[in-house]
Tab-separated table of C-alpha atoms in Angstrom:
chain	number	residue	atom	x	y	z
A	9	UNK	CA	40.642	-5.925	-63.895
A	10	UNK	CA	41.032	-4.567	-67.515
A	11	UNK	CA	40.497	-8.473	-69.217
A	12	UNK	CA	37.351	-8.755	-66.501
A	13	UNK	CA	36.173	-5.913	-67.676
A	14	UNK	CA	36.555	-6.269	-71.588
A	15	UNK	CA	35.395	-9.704	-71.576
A	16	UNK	CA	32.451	-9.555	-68.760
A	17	UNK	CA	28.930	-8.671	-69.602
A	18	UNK	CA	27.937	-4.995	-69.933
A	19	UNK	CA	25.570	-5.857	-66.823
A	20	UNK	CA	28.413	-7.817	-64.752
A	21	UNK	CA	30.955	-5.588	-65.496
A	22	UNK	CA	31.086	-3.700	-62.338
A	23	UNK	CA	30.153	-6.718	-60.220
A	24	UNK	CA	32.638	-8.607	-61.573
A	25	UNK	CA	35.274	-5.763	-61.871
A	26	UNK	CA	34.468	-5.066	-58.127
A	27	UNK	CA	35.381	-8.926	-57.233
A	28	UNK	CA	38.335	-8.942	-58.377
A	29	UNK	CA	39.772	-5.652	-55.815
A	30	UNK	CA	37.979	-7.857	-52.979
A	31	UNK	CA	39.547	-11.042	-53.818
A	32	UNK	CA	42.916	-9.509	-53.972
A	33	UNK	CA	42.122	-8.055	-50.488
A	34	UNK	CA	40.928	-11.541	-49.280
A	35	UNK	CA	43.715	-12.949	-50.633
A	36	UNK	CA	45.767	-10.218	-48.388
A	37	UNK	CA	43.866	-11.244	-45.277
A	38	UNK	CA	44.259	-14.955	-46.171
A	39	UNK	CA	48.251	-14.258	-46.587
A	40	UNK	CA	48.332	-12.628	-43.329
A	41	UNK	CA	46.384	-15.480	-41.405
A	42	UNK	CA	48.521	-18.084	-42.957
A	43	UNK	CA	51.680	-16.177	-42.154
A	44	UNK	CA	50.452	-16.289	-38.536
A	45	UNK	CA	49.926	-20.066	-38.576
A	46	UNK	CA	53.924	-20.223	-39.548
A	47	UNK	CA	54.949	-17.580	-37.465
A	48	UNK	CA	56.038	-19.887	-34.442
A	49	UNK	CA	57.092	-23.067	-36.845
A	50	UNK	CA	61.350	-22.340	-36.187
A	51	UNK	CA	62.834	-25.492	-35.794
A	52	UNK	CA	63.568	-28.663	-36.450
A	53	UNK	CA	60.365	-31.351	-37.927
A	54	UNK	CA	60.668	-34.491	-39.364
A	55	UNK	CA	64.227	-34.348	-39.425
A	56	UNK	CA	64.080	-31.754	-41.752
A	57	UNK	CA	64.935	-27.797	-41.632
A	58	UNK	CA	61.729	-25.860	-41.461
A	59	UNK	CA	61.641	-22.192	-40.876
A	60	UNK	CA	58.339	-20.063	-40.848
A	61	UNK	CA	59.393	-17.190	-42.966
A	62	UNK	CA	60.815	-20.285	-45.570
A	63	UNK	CA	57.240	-21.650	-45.621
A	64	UNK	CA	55.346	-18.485	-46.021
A	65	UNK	CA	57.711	-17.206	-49.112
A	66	UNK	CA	57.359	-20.516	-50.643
A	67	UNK	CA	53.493	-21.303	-50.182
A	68	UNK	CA	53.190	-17.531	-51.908
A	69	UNK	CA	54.567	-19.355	-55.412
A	70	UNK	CA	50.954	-21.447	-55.079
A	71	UNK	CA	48.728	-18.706	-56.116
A	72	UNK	CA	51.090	-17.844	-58.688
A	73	UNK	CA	51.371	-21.064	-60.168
A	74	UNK	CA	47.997	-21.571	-60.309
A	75	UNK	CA	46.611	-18.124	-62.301
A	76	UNK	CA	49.453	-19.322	-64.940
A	77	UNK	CA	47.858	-22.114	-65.275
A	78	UNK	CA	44.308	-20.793	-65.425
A	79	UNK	CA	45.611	-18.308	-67.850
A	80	UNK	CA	46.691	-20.846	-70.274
A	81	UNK	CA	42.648	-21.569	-70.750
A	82	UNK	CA	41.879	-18.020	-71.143
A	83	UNK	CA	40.570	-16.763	-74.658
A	84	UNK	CA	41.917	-13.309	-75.805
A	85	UNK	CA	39.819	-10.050	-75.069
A	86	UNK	CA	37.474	-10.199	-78.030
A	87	UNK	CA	38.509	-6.021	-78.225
A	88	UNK	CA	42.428	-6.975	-78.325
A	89	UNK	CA	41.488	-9.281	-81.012
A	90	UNK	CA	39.517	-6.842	-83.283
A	91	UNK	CA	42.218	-4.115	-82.418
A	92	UNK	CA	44.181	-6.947	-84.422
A	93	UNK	CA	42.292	-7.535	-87.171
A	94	UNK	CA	40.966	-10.739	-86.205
A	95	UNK	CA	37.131	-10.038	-85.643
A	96	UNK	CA	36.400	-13.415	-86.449
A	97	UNK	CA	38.040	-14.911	-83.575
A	98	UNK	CA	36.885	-11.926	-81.567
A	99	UNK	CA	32.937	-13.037	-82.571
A	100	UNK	CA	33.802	-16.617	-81.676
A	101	UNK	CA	35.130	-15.690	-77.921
A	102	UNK	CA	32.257	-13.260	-77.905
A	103	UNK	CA	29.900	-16.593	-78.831
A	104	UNK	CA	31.751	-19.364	-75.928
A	105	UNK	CA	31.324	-15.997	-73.553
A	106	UNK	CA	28.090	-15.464	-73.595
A	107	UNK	CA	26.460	-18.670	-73.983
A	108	UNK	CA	23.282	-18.494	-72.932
A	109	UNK	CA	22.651	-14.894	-72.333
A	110	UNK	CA	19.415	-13.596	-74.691
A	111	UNK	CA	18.673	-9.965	-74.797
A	112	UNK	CA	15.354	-8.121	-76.248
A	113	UNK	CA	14.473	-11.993	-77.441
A	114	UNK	CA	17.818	-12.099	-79.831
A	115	UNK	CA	19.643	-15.457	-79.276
A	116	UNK	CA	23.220	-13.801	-81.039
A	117	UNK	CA	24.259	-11.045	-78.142
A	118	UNK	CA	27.708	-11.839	-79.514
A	119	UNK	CA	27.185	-10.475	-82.447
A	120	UNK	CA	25.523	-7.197	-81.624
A	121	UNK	CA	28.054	-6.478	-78.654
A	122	UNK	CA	31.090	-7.013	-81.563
A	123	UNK	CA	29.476	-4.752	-83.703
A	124	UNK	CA	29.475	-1.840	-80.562
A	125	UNK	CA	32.983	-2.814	-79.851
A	126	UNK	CA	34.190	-2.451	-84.172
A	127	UNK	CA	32.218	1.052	-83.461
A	128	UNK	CA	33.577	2.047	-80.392
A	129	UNK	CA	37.366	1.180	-81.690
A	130	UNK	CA	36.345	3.466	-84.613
A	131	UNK	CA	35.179	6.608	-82.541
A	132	UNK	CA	38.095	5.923	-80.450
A	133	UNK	CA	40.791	6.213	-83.333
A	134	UNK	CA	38.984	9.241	-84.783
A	135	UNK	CA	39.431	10.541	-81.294
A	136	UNK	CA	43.040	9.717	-81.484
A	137	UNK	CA	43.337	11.984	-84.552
A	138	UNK	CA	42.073	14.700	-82.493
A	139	UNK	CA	38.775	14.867	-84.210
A	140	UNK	CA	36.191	14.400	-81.294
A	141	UNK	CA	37.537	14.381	-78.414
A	142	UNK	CA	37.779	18.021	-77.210
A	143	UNK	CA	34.048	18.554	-78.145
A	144	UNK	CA	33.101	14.699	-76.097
A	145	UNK	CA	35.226	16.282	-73.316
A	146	UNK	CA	33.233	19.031	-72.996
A	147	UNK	CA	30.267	17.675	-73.415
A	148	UNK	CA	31.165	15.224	-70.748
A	149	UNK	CA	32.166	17.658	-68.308
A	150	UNK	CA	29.244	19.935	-68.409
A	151	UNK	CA	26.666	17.287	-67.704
A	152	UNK	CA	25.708	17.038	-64.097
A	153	UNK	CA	24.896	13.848	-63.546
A	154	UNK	CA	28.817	12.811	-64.923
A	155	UNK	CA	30.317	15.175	-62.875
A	156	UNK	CA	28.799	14.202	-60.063
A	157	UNK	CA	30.272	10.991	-60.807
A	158	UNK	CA	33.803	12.173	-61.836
A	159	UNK	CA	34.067	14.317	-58.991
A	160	UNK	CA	32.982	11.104	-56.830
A	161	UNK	CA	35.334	8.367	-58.165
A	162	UNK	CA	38.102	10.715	-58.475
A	163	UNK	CA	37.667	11.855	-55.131
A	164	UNK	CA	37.305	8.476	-53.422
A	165	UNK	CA	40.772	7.432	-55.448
A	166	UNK	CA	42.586	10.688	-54.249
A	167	UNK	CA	41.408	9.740	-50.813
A	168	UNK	CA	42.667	6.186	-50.917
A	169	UNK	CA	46.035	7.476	-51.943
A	170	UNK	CA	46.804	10.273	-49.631
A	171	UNK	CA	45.448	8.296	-47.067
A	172	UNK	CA	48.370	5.912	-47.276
A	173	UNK	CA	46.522	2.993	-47.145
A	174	UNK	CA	48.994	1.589	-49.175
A	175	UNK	CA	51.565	1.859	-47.049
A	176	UNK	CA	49.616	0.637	-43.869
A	177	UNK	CA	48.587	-2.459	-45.782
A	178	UNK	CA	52.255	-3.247	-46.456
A	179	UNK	CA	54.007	-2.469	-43.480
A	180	UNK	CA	51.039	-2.712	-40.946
A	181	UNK	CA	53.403	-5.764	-39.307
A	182	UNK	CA	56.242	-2.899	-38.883
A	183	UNK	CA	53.905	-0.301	-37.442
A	184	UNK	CA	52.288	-2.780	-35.088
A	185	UNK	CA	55.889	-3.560	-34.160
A	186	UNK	CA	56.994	-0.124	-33.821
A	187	UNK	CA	53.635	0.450	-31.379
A	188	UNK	CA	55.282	-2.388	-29.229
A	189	UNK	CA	53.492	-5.395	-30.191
A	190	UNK	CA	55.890	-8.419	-30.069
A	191	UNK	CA	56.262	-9.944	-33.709
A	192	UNK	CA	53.959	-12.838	-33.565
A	193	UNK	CA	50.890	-10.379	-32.453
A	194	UNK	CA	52.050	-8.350	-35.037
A	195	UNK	CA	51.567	-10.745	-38.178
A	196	UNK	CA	48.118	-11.244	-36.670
A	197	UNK	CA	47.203	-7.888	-36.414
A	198	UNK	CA	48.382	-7.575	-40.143
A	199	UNK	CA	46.064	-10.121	-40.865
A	200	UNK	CA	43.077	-8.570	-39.104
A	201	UNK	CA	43.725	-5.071	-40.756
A	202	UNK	CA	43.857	-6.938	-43.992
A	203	UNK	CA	40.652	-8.651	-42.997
A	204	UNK	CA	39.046	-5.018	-41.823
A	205	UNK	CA	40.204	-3.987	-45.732
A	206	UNK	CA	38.490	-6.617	-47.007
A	207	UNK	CA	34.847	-5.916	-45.487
C-alpha cells in the first residue's frame, strides 16, 4: 500500500490504495474456494501421489512467484529516490508515471508534483529536528473538520482490531470446526466468510 500510494496520482491515491486491501481480501476468498476444490482430492491420480493439502500449499507459491516477477518491472518510488539524492531519476519515474495526465492545461505534472515532494521531504526533516511539528500538531488537532476525521479512521481501525477479525479470518476453518461442521464444509465456509470480507 505505501509504493501505491507514493507512486499513484494525488486523485487515485485512495482508490487505488483502497484496491489493494480488497484484492488481498479477494485473494483470501479465492484461496479459500480453491482450497475447497482440493479438499476431497486424497488419493491416488495418474499414478502419481496427490494430496489436497500438498496442492493447496504448493499452488500458494503462484501468486508469489508472480508479484516477484512483476516487481522486477517496477520503477522506484520517485520519494525513495529523492530521499536518495537522485531527483533526476525520481523526475523521470514521475514522467513514465504520469503519461498523459494534464492538469490546469500544464503538459509536465511530473515536474510540479517533484517539486511538492523536494518540499514536503524538507518540512518533514525540519519536523524531524523538532522545529514544527508540535505547533502542526496542534494546529491539526484543533481543527474540526480533521478531527472528525482522526477520530473516524482511528476509530474504525480500533474497531477492526478488537473485533478480532483477524483472528476469525485465520482460523474461521477451526471455529467452523469447533461449531461441528465436518472439515470439508468447513474450508467452504472459510471461503464464504472470506468472500462476506471482501464485499
Amino acid at each position: 500500500p505505501v509504493y501505491v500510494a507514493e507512486c499513484a496520482p494525488a486523485s487515485l491515491r485512495g482508490p487505488m490504495v483502497t484496491a489493494v486491501t480488497l484484492f488481498v481480501t479477494l485473494g483470501q476468498c479465492g484461496a479459500g474456494l480453491i482450497c475447497g476444490a482440493f479438499a476431497n482430492t486424497d488419493g491416488r491420480h495418474s499414478s502419481v501421489y496427490f494430496s489436497g493439502g500438498r496442492a493447496m500449499l504448493g499452488l500458494a507459491a503462484f501468486p508469489g512467484l508472480f508479484m516477484i516477477l512483476g516487481f522486477a518491472f517496477l520503477p522506484e518510488s520517485p520519494r525513495w529516490l529523492v530521499l536518495n539524492g537522485r531527483e533526476e531519476e525520481a523526475l523521470q519515474v514521475l514522467r513514465s508515471l504520469r503519461r498523459g495526465i494534464k492538469e490546469d492545461g500544464t503538459d509536465d505534472v511530473a515536474t510540479r508534483e517533484l517539486t511538492e515532494i523536494v518540499e514536503g521531504m524538507a518540512e518533514e526533516e525540519c519536523e524531524e529536528n523538532g522545529i514544527h511539528m508540535w505547533v502542526k500538531l496542534k494546529d491539526m488537532l484543533s481543527h474540526l473538520p480533521t478531527q472528525r476525521a482522526l477520530r473516524l479512521g482511528c476509530g474504525l481501525m480500533a474497531l477492526q482490531q478488537l473485533s478480532g477479525i483477524n483472528t476469525v479470518m485465520y482460523y474461521a476453518g477451526t471455529i467452523y470446526e469447533m461449531d461441528g461442521f465436518d472439515e470439508i464444509t468447513s474450508i467452504w465456509l472459510s471461503a464464504a466468510t472470506a468472500f462476506a470480507q471482501a464485499v
